[in-house]
PDB file of C-alpha atoms in Angstrom:
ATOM      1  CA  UNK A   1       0.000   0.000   0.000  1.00 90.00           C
ATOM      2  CA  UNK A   2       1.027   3.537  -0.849  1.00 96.00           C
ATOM      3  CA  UNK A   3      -0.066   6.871   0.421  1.00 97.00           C
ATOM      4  CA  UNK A   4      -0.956   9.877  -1.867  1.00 98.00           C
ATOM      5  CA  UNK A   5      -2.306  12.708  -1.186  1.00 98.00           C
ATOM      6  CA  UNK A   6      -2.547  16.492  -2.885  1.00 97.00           C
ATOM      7  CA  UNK A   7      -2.393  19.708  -0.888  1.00 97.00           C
ATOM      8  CA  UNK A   8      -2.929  23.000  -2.674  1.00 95.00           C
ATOM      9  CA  UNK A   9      -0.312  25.118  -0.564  1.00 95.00           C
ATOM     10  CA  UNK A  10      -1.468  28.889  -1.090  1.00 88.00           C
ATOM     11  CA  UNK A  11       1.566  30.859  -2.486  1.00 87.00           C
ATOM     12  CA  UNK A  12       3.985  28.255  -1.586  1.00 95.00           C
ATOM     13  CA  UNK A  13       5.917  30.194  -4.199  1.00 94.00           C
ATOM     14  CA  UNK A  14       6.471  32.962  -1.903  1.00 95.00           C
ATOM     15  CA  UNK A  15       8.573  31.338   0.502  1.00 97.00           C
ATOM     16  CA  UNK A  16      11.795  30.600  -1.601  1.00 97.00           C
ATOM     17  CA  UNK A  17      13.830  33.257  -2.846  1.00 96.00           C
ATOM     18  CA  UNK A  18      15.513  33.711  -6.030  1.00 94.00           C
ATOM     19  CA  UNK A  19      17.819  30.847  -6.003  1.00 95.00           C
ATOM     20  CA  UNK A  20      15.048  28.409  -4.659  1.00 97.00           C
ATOM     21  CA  UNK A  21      15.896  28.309  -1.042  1.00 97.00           C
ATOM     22  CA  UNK A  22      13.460  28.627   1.795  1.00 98.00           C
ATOM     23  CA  UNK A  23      12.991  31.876   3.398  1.00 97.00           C
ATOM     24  CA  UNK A  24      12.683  31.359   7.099  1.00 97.00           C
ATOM     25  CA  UNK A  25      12.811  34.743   8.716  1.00 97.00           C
ATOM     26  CA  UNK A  26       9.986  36.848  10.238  1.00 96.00           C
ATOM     27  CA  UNK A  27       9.056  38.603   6.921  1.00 96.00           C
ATOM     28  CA  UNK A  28       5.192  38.303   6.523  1.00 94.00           C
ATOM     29  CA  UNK A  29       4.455  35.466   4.192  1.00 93.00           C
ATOM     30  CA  UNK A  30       0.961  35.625   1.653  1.00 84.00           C
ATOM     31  CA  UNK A  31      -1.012  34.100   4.192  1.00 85.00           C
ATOM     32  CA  UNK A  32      -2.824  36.752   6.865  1.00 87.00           C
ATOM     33  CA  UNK A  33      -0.482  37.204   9.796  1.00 91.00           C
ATOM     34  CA  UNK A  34       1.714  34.890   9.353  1.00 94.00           C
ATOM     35  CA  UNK A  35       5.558  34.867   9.224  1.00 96.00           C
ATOM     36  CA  UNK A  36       7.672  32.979   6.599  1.00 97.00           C
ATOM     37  CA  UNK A  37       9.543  31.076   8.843  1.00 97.00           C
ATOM     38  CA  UNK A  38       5.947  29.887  10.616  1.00 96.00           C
ATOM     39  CA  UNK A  39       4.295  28.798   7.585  1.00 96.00           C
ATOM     40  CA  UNK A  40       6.754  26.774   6.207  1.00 97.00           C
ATOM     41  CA  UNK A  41       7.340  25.193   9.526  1.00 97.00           C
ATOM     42  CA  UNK A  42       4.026  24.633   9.671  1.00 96.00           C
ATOM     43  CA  UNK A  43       4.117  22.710   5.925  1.00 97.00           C
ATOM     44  CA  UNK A  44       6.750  20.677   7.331  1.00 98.00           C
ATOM     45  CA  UNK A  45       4.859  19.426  10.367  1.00 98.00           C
ATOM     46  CA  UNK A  46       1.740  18.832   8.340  1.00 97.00           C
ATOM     47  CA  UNK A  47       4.109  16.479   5.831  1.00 98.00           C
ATOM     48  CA  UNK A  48       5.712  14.600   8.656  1.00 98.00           C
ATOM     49  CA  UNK A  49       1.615  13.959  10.148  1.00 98.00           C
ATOM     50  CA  UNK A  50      -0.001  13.290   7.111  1.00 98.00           C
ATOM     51  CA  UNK A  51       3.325  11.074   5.876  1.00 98.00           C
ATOM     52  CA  UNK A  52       2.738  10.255   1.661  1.00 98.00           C
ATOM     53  CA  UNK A  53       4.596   8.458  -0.525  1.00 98.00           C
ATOM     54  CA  UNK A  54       3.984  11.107  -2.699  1.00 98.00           C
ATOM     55  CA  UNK A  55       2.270  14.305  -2.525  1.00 98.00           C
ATOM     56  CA  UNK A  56       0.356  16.229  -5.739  1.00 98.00           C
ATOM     57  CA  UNK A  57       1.379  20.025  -4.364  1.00 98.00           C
ATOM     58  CA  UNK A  58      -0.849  22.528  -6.039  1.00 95.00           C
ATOM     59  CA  UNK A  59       0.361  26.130  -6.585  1.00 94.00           C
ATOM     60  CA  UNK A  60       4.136  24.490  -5.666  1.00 97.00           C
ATOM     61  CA  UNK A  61       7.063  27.208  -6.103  1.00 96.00           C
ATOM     62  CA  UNK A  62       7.906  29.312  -9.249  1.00 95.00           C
ATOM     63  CA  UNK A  63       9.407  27.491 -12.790  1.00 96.00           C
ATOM     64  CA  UNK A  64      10.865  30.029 -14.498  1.00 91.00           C
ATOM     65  CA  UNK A  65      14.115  31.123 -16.461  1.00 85.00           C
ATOM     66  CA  UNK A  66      15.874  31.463 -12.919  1.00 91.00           C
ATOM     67  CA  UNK A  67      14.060  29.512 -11.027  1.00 94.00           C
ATOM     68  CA  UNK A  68      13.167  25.807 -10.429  1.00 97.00           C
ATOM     69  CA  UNK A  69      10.275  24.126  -9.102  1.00 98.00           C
ATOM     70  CA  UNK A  70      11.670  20.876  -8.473  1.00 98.00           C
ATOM     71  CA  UNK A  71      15.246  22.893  -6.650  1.00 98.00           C
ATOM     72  CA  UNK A  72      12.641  24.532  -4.391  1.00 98.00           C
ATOM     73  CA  UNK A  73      10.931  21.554  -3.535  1.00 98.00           C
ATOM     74  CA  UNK A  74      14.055  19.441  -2.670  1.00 98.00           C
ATOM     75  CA  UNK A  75      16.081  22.459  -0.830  1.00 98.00           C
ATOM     76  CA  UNK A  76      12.237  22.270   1.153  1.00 98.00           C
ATOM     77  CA  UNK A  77      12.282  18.908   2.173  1.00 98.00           C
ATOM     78  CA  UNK A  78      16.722  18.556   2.765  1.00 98.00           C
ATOM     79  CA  UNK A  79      16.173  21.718   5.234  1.00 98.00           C
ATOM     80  CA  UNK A  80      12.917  19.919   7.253  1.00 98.00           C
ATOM     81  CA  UNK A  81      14.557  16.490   6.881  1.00 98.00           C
ATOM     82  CA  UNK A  82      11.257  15.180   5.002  1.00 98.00           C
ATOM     83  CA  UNK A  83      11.492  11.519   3.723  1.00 98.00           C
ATOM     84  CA  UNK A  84       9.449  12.706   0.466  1.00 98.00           C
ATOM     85  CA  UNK A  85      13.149  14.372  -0.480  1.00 98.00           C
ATOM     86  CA  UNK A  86      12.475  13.948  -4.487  1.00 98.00           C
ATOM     87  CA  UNK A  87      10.601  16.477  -6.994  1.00 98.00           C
ATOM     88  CA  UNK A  88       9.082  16.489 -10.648  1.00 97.00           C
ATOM     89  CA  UNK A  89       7.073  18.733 -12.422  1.00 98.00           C
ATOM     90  CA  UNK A  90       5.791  18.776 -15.459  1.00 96.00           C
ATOM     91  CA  UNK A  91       4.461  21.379 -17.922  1.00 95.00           C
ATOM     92  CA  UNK A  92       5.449  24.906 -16.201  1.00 94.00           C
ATOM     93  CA  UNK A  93       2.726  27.833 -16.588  1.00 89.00           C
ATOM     94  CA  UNK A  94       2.727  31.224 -16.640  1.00 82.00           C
ATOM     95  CA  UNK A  95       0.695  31.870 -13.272  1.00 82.00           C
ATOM     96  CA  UNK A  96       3.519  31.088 -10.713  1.00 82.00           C
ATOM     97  CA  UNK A  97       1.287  28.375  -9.369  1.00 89.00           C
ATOM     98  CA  UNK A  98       3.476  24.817 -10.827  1.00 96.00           C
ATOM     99  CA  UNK A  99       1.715  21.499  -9.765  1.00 96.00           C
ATOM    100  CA  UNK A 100       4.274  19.569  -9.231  1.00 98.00           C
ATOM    101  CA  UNK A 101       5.199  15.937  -7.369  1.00 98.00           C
ATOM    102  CA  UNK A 102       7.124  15.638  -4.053  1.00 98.00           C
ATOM    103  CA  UNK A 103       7.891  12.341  -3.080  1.00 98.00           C
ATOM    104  CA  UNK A 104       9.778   9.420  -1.733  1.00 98.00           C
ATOM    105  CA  UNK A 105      12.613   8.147  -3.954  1.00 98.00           C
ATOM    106  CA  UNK A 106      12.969   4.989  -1.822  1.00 98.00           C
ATOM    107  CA  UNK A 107       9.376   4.054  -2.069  1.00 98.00           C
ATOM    108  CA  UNK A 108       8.471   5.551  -5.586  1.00 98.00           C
ATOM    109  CA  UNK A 109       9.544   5.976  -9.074  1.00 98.00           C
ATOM    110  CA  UNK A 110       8.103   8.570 -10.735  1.00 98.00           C
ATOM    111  CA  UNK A 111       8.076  10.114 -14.291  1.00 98.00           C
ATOM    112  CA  UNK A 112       6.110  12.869 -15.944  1.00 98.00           C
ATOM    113  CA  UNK A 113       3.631  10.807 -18.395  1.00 97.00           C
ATOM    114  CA  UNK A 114       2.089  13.305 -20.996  1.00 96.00           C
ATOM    115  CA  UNK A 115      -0.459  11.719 -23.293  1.00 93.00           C
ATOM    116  CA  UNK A 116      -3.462  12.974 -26.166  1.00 89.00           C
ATOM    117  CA  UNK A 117      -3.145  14.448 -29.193  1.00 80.00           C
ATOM    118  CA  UNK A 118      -2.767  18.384 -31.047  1.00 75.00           C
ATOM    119  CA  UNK A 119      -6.177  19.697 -30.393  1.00 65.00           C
ATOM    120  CA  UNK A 120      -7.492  18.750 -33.625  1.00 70.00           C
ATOM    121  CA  UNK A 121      -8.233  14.993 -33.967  1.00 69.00           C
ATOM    122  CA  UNK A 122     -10.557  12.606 -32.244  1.00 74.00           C
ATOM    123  CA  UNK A 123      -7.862  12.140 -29.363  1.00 80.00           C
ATOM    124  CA  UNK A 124      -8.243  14.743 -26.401  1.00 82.00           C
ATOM    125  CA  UNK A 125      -5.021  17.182 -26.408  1.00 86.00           C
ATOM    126  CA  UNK A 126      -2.094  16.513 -24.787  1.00 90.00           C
ATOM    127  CA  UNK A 127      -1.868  19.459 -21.824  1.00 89.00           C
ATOM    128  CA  UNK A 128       0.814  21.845 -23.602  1.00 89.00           C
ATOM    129  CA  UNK A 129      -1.034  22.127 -26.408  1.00 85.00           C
ATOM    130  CA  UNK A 130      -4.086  24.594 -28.101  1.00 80.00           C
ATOM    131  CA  UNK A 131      -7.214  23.172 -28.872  1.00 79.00           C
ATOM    132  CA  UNK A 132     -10.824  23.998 -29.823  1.00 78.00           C
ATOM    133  CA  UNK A 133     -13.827  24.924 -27.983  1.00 74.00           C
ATOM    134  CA  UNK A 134     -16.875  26.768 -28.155  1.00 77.00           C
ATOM    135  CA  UNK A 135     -16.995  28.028 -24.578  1.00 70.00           C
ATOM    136  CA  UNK A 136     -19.784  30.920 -25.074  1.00 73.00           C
ATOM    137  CA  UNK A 137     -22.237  28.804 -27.180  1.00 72.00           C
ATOM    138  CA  UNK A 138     -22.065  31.006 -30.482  1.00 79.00           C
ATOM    139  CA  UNK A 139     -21.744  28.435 -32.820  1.00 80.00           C
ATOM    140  CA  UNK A 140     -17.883  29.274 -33.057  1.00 82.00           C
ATOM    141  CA  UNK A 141     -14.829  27.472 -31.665  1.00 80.00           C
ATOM    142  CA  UNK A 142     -12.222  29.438 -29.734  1.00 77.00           C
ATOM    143  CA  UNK A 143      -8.783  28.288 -29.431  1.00 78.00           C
ATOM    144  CA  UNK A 144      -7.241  28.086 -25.863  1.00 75.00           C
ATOM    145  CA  UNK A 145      -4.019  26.491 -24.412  1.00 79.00           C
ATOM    146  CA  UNK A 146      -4.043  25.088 -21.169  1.00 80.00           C
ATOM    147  CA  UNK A 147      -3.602  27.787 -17.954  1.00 81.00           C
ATOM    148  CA  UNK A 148      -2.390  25.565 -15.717  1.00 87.00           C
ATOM    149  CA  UNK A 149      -1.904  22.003 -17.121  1.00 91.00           C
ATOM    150  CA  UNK A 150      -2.489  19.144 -15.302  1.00 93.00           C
ATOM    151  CA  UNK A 151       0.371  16.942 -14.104  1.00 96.00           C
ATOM    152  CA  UNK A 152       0.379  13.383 -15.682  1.00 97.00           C
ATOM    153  CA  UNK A 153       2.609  10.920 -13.887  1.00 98.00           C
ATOM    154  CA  UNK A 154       3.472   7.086 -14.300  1.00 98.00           C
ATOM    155  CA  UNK A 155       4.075   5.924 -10.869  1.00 98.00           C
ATOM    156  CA  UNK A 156       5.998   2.684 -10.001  1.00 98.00           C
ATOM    157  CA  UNK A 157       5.938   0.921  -6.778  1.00 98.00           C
ATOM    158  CA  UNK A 158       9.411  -0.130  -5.977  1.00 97.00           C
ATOM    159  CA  UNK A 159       8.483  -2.986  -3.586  1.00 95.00           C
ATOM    160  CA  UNK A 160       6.863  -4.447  -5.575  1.00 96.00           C
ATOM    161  CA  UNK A 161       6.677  -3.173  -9.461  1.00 97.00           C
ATOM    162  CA  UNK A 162       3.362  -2.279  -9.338  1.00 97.00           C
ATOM    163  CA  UNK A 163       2.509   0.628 -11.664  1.00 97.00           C
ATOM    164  CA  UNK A 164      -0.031   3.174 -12.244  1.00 96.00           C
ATOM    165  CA  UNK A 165      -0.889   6.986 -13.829  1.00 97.00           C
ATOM    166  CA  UNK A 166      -2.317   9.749 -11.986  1.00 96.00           C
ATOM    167  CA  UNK A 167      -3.306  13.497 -13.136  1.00 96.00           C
ATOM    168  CA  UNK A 168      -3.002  16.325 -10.855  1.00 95.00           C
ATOM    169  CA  UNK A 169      -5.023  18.958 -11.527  1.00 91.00           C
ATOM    170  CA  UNK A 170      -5.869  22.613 -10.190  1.00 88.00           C
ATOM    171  CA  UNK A 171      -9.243  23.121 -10.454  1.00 77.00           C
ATOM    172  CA  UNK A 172     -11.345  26.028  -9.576  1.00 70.00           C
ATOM    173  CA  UNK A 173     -15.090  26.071  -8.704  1.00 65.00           C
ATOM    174  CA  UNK A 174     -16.856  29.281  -9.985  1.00 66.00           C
ATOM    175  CA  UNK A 175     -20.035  30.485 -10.132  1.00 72.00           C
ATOM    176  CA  UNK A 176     -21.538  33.951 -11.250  1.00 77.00           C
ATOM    177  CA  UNK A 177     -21.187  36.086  -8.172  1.00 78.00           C
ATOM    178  CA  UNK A 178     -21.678  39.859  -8.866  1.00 79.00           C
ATOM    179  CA  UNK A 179     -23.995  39.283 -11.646  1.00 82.00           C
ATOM    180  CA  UNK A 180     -27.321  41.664 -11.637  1.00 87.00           C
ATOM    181  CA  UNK A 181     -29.494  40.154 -14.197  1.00 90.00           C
ATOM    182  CA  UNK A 182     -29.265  37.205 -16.487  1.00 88.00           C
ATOM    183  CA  UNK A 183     -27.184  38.963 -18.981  1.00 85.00           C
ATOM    184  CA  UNK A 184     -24.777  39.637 -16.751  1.00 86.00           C
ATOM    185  CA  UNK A 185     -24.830  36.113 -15.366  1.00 85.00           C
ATOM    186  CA  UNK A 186     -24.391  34.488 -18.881  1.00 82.00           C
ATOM    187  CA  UNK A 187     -21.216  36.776 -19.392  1.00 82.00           C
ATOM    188  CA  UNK A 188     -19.931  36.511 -15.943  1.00 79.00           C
ATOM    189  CA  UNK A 189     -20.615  32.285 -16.678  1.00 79.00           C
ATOM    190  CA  UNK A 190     -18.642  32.925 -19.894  1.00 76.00           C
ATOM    191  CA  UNK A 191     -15.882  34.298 -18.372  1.00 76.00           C
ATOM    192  CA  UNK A 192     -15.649  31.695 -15.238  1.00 72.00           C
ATOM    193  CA  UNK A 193     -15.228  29.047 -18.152  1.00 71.00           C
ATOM    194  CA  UNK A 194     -12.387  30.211 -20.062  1.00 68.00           C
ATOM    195  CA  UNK A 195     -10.441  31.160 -17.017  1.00 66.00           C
ATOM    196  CA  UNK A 196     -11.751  27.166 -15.706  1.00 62.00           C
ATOM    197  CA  UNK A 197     -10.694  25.587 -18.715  1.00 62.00           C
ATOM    198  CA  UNK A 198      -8.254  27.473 -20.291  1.00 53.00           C
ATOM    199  CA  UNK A 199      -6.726  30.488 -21.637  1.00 47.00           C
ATOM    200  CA  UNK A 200      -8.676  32.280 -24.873  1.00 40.00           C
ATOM    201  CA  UNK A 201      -5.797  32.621 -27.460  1.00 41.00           C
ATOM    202  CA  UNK A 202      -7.873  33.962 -30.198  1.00 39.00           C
TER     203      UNK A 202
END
């Protein structure tokens, strides 16, 4: 038996600095009234109670041209001493909000598993690419990309061999708050699912 679980940690992003290591001082952090050096004390203490194998973290630390998700992740874990002391992510996004994996190497072998097709055949798209949808029921498709693709792993067990593929995903539930009539409602609605799904390209 293994144990997964996801956690979406709220700006976890925040509490690395530039060259991916932790920032444990008494700065606030993005969470109300709370230091740095609290919170991510706090993340570690949560890890070591809720103990996975491997944990999906939502909104994990930056991937960018100077920074790396999977760095921040394992500089995290070597500073608490966490058993889940390996990282992966997969397709990066703009938003600043990677899902990525953090897990045991002993227990686990993990790789990022991206499957479909280009957005145009029968095959559903593989998450880095555009496809076509007709979110605002004119008639016409839109073409989108992905804002924050899901993560598609193959996971082996290394016990015992055992294999098996998992997609993390950061999903948002939305409804039309704000709206005054049902115009407003259908655009607000509109809106909510093209930021849910995707990005509008064109």
């Amino acid at each position: 038996m293994i144990r997964i679980a996801t956690w979406n940690v709220e700006w976890f992003t925040h509490l690395f600095d530039h060259n991916d290591r932790p920032l444990l001082d008494d700065q606030p952090s993005r969470r109300y009234r709370v230091n740095r050096r609290d919170q991510a004390q706090a993340i570690a203490d949560v890890l070591r109670r809720v103990d996975p194998d491997l944990l999906i973290v939502v909104e994990a630390p930056n991937e960018g041209s100077h920074q790396s998700t999977r760095r921040a992740l394992q500089n995290f874990a070597r500073h608490f001493k966490l058993r889940q002391s390996a990282a992966l992510i997969g397709f990066p996004n703009g938003t600043e909000q990677e899902i990525a994996a953090l897990y045991d190497p002993d227990r686990l072998r993990i790789a990022h598993d991206p499957r479909g097709g280009d957005g145009d055949g029968p095959v559903a798209p593989r998450f880095d690419s555009r496809f076509r949808m007709d979110v605002d029921t004119d008639g016409q498709s839109d073409i989108h990309d992905f804002n924050k693709p899901p993560l598609e792993l193959e996971v082996t067990v290394a016990e015992s061999g055992a294999r098996l593929r998992l997609i993390g995903v950061h999903a948002k539930s939305k409804n039309s708050n704000g709206a005054r009539n049902a115009r407003e409602e259908a655009a607000i609605s509109i809106d909510n699912r093209r930021t849910h799904l995707a990005q509008c390209i064109w």
